[in-house]
Coordinates of C-alpha atoms (C1' of nucleotides) in Angstrom, one line a residue:
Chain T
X1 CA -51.1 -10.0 -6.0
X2 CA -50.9 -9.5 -9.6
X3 CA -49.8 -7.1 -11.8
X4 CA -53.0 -4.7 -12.2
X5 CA -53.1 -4.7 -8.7
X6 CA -49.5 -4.1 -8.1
X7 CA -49.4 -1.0 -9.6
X8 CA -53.1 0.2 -8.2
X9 CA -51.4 -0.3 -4.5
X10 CA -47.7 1.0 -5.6
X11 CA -49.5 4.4 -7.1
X12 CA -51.6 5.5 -4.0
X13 CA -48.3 5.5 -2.4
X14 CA -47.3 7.9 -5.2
X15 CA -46.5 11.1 -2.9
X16 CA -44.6 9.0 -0.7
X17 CA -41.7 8.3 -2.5
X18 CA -38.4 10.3 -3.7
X19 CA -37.5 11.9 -7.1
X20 CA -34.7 11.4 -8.7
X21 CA -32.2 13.9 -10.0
X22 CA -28.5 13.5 -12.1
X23 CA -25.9 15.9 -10.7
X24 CA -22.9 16.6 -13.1
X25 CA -19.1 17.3 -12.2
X26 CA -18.0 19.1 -15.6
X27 CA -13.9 19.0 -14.7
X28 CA -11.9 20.4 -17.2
X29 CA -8.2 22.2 -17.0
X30 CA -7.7 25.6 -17.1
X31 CA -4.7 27.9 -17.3
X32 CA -2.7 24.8 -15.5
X33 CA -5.5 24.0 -12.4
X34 CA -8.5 21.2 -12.5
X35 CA -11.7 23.2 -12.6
X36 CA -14.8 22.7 -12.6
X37 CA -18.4 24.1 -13.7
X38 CA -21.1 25.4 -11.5
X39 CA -23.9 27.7 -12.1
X40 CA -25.4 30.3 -9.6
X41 CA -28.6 29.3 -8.2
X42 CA -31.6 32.0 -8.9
X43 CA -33.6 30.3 -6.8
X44 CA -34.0 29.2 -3.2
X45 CA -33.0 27.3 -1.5
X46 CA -29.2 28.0 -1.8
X47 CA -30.4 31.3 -3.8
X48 CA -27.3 33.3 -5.3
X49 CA -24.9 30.0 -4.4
X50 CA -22.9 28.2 -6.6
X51 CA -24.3 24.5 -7.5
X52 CA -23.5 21.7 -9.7
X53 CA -25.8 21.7 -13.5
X54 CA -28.3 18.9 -12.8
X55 CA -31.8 17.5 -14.2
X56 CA -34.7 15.5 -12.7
X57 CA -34.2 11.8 -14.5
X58 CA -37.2 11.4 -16.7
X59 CA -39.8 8.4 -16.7
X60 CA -38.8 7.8 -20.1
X61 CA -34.8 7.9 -19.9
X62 CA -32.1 6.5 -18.5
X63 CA -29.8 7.9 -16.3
X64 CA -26.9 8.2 -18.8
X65 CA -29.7 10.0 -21.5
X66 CA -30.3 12.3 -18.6
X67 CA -26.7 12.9 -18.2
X68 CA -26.6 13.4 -22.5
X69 CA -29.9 15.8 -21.9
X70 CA -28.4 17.4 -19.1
X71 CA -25.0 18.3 -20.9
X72 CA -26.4 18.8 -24.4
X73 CA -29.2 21.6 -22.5
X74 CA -27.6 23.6 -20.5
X75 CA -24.0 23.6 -22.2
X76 CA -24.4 22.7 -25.6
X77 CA -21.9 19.7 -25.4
X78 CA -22.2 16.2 -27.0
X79 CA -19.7 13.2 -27.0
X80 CA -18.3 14.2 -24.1
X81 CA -16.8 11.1 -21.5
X82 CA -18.9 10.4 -18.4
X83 CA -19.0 8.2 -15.8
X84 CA -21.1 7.5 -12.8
X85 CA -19.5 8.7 -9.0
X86 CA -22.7 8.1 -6.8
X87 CA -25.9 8.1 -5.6
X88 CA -26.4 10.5 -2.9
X89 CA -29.3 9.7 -0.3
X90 CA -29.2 11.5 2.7
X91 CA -33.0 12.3 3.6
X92 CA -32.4 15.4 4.4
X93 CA -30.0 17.3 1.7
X94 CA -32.5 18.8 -0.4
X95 CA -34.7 21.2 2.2
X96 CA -37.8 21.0 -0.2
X97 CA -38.0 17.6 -0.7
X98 CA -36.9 14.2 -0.8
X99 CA -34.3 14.3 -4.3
X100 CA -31.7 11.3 -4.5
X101 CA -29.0 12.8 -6.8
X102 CA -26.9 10.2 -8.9
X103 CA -23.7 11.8 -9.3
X104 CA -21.5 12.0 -12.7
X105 CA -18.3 13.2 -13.1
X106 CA -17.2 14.2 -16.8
X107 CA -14.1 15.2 -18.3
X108 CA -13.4 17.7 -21.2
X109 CA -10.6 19.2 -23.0
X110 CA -10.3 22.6 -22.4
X111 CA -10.7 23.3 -26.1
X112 CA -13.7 21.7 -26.8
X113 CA -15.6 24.1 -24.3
X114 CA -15.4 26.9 -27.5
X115 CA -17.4 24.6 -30.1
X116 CA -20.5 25.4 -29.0
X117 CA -21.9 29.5 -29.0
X118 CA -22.1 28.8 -24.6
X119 CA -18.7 28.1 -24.7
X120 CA -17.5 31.8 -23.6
X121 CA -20.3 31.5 -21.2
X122 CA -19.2 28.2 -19.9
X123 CA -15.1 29.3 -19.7
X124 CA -16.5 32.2 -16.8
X125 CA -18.5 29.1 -14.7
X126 CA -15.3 27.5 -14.2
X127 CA -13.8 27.5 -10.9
X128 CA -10.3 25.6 -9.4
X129 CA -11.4 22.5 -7.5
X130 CA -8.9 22.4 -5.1
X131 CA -9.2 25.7 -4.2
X132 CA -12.7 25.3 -3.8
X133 CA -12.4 22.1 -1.6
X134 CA -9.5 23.6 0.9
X135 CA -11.5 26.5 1.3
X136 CA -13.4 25.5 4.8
X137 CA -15.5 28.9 4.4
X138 CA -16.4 28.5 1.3
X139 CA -19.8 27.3 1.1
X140 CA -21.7 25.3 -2.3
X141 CA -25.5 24.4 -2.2
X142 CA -26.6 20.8 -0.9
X143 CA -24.1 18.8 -0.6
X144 CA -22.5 19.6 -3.7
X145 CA -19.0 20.2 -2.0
X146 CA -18.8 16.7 -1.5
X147 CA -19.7 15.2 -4.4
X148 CA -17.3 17.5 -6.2
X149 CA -14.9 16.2 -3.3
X150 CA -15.9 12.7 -4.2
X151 CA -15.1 13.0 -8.1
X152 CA -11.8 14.8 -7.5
X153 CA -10.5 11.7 -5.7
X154 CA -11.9 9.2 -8.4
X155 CA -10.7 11.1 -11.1
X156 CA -7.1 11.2 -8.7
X157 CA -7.3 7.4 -8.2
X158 CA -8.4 6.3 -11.7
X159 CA -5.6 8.6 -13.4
X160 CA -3.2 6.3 -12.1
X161 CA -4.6 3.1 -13.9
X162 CA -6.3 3.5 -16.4
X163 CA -6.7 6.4 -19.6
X164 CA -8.9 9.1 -18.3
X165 CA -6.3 11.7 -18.5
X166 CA -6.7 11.9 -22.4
X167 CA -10.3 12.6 -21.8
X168 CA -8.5 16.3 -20.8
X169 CA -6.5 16.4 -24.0
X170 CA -7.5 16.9 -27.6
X171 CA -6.8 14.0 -30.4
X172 CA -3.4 15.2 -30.8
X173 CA -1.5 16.0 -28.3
X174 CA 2.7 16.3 -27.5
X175 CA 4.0 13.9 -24.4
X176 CA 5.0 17.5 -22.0
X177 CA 1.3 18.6 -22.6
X178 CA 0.3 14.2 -21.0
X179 CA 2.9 14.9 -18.5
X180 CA 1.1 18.0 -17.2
X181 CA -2.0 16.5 -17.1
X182 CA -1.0 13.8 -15.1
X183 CA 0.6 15.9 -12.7
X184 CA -2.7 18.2 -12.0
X185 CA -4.6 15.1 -11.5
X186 CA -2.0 13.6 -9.2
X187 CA -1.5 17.1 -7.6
X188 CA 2.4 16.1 -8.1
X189 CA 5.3 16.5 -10.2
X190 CA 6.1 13.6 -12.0
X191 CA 9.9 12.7 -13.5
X192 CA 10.0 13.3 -17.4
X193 CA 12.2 9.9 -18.2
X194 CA 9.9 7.5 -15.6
X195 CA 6.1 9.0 -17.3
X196 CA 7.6 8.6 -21.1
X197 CA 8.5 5.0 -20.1
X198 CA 5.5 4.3 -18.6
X199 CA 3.5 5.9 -21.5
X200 CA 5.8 4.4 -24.7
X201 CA 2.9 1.7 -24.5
X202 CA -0.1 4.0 -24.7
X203 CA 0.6 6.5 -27.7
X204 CA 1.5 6.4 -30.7
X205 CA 3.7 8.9 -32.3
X206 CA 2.7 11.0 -35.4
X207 CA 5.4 12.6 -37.8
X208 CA 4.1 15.8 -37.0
X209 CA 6.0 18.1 -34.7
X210 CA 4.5 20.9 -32.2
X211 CA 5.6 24.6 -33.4
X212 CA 6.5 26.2 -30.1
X213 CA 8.2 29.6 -29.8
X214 CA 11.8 29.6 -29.1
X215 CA 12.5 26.1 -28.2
X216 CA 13.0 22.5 -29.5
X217 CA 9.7 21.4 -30.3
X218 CA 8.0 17.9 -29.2
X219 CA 6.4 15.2 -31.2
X220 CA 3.0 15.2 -31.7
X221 CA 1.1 11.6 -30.6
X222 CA -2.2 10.5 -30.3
X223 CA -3.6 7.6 -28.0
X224 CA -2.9 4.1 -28.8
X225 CA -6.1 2.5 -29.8
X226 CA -6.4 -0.8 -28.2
X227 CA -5.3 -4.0 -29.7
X228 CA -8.6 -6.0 -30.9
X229 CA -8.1 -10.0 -30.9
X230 CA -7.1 -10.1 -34.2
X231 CA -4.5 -7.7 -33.9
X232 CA -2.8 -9.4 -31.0
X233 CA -2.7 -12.7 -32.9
Chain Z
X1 CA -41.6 30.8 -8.4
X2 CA -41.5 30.6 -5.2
X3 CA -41.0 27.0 -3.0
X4 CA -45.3 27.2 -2.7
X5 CA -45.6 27.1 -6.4
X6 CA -42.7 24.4 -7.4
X7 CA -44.1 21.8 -5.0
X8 CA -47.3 22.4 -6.5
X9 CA -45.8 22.0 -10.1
X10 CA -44.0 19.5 -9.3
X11 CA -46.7 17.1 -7.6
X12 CA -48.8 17.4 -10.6
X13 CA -46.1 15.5 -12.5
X14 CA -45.6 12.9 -9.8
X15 CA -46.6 10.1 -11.7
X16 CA -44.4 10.8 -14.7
X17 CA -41.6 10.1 -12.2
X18 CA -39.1 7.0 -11.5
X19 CA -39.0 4.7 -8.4
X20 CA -36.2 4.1 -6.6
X21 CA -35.5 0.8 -4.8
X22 CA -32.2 -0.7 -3.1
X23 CA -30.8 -4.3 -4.4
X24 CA -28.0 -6.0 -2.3
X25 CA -25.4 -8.8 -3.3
X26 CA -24.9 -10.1 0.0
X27 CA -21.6 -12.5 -0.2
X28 CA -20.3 -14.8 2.0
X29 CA -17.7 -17.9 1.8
X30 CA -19.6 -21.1 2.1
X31 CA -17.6 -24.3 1.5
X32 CA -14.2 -22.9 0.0
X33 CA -16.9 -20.7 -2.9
X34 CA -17.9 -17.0 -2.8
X35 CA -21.7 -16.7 -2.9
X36 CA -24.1 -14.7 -2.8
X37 CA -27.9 -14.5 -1.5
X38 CA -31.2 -14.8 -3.6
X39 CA -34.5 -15.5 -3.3
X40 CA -36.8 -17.4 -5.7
X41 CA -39.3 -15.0 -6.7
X42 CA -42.9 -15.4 -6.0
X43 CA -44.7 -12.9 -8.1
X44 CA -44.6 -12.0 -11.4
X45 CA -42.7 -10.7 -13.8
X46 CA -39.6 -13.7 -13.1
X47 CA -42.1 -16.0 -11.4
X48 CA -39.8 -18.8 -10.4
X49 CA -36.7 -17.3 -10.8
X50 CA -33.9 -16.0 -8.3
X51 CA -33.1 -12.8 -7.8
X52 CA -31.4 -10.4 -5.3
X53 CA -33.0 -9.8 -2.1
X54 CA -34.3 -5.2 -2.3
X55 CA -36.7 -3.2 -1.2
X56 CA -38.1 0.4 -2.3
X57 CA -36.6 3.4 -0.7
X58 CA -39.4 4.9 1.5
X59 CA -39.4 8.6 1.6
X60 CA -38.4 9.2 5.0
X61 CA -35.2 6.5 4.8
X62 CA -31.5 7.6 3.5
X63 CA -30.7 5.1 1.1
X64 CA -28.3 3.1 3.6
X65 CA -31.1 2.5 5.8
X66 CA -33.2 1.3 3.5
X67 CA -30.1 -1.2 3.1
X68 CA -29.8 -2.2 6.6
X69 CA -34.0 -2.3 6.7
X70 CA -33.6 -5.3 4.2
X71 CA -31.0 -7.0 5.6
X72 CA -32.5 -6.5 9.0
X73 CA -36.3 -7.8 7.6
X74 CA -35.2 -9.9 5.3
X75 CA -32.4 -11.8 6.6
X76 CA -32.6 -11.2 10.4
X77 CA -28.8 -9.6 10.3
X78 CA -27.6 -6.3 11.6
X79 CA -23.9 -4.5 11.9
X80 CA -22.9 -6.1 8.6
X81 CA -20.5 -4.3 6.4
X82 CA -21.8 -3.0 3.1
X83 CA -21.0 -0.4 0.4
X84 CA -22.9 1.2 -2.6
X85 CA -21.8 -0.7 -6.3
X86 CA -23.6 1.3 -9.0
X87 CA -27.1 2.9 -9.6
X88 CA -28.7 1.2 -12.6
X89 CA -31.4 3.3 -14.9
X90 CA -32.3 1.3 -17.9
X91 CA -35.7 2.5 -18.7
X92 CA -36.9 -1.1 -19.5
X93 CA -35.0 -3.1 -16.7
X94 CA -38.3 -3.5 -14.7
X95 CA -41.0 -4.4 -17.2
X96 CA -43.7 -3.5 -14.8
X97 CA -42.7 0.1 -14.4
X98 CA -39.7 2.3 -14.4
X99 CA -37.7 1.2 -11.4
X100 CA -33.5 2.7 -11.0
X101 CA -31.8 0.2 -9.1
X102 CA -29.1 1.6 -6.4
X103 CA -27.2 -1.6 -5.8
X104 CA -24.9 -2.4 -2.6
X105 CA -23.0 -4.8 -2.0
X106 CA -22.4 -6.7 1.5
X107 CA -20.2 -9.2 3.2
X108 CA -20.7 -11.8 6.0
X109 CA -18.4 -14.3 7.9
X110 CA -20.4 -17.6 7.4
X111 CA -20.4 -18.1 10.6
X112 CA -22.9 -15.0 11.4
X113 CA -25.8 -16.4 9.3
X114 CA -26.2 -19.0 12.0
X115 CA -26.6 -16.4 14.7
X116 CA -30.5 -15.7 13.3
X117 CA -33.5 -17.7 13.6
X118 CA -33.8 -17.2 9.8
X119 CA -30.0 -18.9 9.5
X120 CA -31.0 -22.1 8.4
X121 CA -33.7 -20.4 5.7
X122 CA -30.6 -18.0 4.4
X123 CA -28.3 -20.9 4.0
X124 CA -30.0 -22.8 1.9
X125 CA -30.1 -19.7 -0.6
X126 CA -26.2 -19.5 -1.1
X127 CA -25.6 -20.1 -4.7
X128 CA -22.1 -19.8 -5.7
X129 CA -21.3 -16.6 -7.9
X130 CA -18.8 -18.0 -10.3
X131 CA -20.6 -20.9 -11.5
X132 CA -23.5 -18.4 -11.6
X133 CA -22.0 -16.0 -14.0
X134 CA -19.7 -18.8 -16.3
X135 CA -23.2 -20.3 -16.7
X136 CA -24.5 -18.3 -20.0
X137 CA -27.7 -20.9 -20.0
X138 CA -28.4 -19.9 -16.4
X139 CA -30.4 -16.7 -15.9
X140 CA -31.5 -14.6 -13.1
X141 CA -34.8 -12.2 -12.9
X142 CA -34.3 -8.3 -14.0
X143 CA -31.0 -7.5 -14.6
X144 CA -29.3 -8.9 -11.3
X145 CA -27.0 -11.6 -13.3
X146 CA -25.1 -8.0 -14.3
X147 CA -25.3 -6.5 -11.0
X148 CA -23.8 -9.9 -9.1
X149 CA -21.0 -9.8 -11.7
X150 CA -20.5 -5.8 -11.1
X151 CA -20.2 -6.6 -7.3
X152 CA -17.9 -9.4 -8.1
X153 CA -15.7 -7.5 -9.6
X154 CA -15.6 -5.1 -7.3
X155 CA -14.5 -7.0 -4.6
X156 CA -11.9 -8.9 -6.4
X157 CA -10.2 -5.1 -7.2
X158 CA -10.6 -4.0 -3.8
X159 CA -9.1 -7.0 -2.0
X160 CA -5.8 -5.8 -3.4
X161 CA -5.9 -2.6 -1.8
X162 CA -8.3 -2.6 0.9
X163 CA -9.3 -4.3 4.3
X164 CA -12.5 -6.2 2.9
X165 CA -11.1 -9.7 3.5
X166 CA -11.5 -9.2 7.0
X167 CA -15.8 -8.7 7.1
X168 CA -15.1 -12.4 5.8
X169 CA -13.6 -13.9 8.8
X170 CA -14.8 -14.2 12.7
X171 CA -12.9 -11.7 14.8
X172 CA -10.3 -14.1 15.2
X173 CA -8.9 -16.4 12.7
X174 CA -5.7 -17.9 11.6
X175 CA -3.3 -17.1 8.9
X176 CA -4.2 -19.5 6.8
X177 CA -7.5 -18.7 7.0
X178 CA -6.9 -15.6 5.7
X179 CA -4.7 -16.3 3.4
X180 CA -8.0 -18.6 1.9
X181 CA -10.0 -15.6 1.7
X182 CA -8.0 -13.9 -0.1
X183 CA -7.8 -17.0 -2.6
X184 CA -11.4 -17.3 -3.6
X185 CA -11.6 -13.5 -3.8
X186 CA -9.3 -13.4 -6.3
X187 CA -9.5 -16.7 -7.7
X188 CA -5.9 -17.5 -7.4
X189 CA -3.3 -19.4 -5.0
X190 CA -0.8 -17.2 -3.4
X191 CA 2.7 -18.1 -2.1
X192 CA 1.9 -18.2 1.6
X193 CA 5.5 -16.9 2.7
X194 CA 5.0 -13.6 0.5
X195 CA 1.3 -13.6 1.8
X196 CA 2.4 -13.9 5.4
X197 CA 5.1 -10.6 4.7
X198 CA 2.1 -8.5 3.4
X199 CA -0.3 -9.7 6.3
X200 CA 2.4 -8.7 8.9
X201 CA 1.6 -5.3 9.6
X202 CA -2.3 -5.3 9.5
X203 CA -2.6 -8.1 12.1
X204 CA -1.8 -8.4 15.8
X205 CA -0.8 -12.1 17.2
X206 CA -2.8 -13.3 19.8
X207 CA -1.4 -16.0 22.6
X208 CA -3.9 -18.3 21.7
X209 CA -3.5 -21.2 18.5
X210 CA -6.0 -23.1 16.6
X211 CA -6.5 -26.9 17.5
X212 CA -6.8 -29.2 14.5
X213 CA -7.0 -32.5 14.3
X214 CA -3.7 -33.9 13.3
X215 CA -1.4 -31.5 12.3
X216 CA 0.7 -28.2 13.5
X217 CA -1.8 -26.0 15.4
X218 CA -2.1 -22.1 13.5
X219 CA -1.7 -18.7 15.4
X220 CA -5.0 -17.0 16.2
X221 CA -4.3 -13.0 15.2
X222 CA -6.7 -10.5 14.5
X223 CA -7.3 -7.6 12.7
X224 CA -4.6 -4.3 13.8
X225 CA -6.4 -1.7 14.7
X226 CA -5.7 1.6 12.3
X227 CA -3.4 3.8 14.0
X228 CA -5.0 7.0 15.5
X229 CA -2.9 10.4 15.0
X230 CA -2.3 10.1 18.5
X231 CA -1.1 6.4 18.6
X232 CA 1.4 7.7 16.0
X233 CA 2.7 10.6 18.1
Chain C
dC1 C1' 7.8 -42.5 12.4
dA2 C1' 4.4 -40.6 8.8
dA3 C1' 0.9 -37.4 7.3
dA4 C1' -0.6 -33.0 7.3
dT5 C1' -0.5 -28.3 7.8
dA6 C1' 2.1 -24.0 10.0
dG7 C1' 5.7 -21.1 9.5
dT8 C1' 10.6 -19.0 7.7
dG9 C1' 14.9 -17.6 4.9
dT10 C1' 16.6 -16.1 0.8
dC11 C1' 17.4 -15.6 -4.1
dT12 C1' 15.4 -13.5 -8.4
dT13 C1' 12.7 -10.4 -11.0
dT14 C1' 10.3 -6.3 -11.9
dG15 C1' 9.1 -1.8 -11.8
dA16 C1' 9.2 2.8 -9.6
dG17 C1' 12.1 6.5 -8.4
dA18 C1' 16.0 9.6 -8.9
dC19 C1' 19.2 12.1 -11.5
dA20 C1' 22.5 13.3 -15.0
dC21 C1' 23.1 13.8 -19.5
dT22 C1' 22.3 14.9 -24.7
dA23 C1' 19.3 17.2 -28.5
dT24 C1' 16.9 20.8 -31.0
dC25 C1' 14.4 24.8 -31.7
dG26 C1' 14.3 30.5 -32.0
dT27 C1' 16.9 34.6 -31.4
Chain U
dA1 C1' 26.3 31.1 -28.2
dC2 C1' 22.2 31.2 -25.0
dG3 C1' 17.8 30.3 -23.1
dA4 C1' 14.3 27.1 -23.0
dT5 C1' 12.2 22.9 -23.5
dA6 C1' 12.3 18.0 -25.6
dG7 C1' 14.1 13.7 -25.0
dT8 C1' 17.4 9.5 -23.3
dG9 C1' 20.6 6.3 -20.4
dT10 C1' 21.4 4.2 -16.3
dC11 C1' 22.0 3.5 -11.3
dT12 C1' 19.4 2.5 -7.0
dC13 C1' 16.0 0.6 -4.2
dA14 C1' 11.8 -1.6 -2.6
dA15 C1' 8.3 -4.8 -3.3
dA16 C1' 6.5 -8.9 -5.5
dG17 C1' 7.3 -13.5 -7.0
dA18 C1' 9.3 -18.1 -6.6
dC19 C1' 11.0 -21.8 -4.1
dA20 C1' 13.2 -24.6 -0.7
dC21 C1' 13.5 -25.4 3.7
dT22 C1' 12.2 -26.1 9.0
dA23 C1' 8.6 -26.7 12.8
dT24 C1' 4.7 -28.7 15.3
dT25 C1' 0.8 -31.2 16.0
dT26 C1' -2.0 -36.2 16.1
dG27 C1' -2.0 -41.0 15.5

DNA sequence: CAAATAGTGTCTTTGAGACACTATCGT
DNA sequence: ACGATAGTGTCTCAAAGACACTATTTG
């Protein structure tokens, strides 16, 4: 079989075949709690139900330019960190049709959400994940619990070794504000002397100093930028 | 719009859409090397050239049993363990047509390929991975050379924390044995005494030993069951 | 017994954890 | 000085690493 005829015999079995949809796990932190963004559906199925922002994956672009497309659409966001979860492919969890979702999760400062004129509209789609997860009554559309479930525990897993938690933070940032972050990803609190330890390797300290309000105020750092070849020699 | 009028819509643009098919790294230990299944293909495009056994997602198939459908048609094998690596959606990664890849990866005691009238056939298309991915001469059809090197990876992180070395072995094997596994997976020699001490608690002894030819005779264990909550109590 | 592999005892090193202490701001 | 938070020194403890030793088989 060649080519020509390849594609003749793959396209009558057009209708036959699934679509393809990215769904997006916005997490950001909120007045000290991991939240997360989801829309309410004005459509059925799931009408009036809260779901995760998500796009059908174009012919034409990949799956990470669907995630750029999805993000930069409906929220007005660009350069934000993302990272694919999973693909989702139970027959059966969209009831309309046959949709494989690829999952992403993506992580934000808080901050950032005001740059863009959605951003107020954005602050009132957030919602506290874990909350939303221990809750066994409260219901999401699909299975859009789970894959919220599913990038809680990657982001709670990955925290631990690697730098995703200054996704959350903005360029500048004082080693309390790291601390707390870590400790809402970890769902734990974490002893002050041990995380500075562990972190002295990671930052880099500025000569700036935060201006709090009534107390001694903490040096302001920024994330070590990884040593290239020639800087290690 | 109602769920009438979206279908309707959304057929018309059915051909503007991507396919989806499943590509699996199936590894096994063969001669003291990790490797890994692949076919030389027989069509164009990559006329010639290996690549990883996969198969297109039908619509009526969850995207794990499209997995175990190609290992079950292709290979002859069921009840094998495997686990979803990454979705890949370059645009141009199938020059035929747009074609996103959801990869798995699976794992098979060497001993199990023999128990298939296709054994012999599968055996001879073992290639080991490392000297597959040091080779930078050596190439492989689409973009599998990336996606053998993804599950590679993979495996050599979750060996540290997980019970994978086990889908390597027969039910029952030795210490040693083991111990080998977990040497080619993570491409380093262990101390066997501080192997043994980790080992301890995730293997039951059996009364029965090995019988070599010529040396000290090993203990046959196998794998500890996990604890249920009422074993604990 | 020698060759070969199976299996163990124990010292060292490393890093996580715990906790008590000192330092510096505004009022 | 006091309340509040920032920042440090050091002891403990558990696990990983390293290494030397003993044990059991066949020929």
């Amino acid at each position: 079989m060649n080519q020509a005829e390849f594609l003749k015999a793959y396209n009558k079995e057009q209708y036959d075949r699934p679509s393809v949809a990215v769904d997006l796990v916005l997490f950001t932190v909120k007045e000290g709690a991991l939240s997360v963004v989801l829309t309410k559906r004005d459509q059925h199925p799931f009408m009036g139900m809260l779901s995760l922002p998500g796009t059908f994956v174009g012919v034409s672009e990949s799956l990470d330019e669907a995630v750029a497309r999805c993000l930069n659409q409906k929220m007005g966001l660009s350069d934000i960190y993302f990272e694919q979860l999973y693909t989702w492919g139970e027959v059966d969890r969209d009831p309309r049709m046959r949709i494989i979702s690829v999952s992403y999760y993506a992580l934000i400062p808080e901050g950032r959400l005001t740059e863009t004129d959605k951003g107020s509209e954005i602050r009132e789609q957030l919602y506290p994940v874990d909350a939303l997860t221990a809750d066994d009554t409260f219901s999401l559309a699909f299975d859009h619990k789970k894959i919220i479930a599913y990038g809680r525990e990657r982001i709670r897993n990955k925290v631990e070794y690697s730098d995703i938690a200054f996704e959350l933070l903005p360029e500048y940032f004082t080693l309390p504000q790291l601390q707390s972050i870590h400790e809402i990803l970890l769902g734990k609190p974490l002893y002050k002397a041990n995380f500075r330890k562990k972190m002295a390797d990671r930052v880099t300290p500025t000569d700036r100093m935060a201006n709090p309000d009534g107390h001694r105020p903490g040096r302001i750092y920024n994330k070590k930028e990884e040593a290239t070849d020639h800087e290690k020699q």
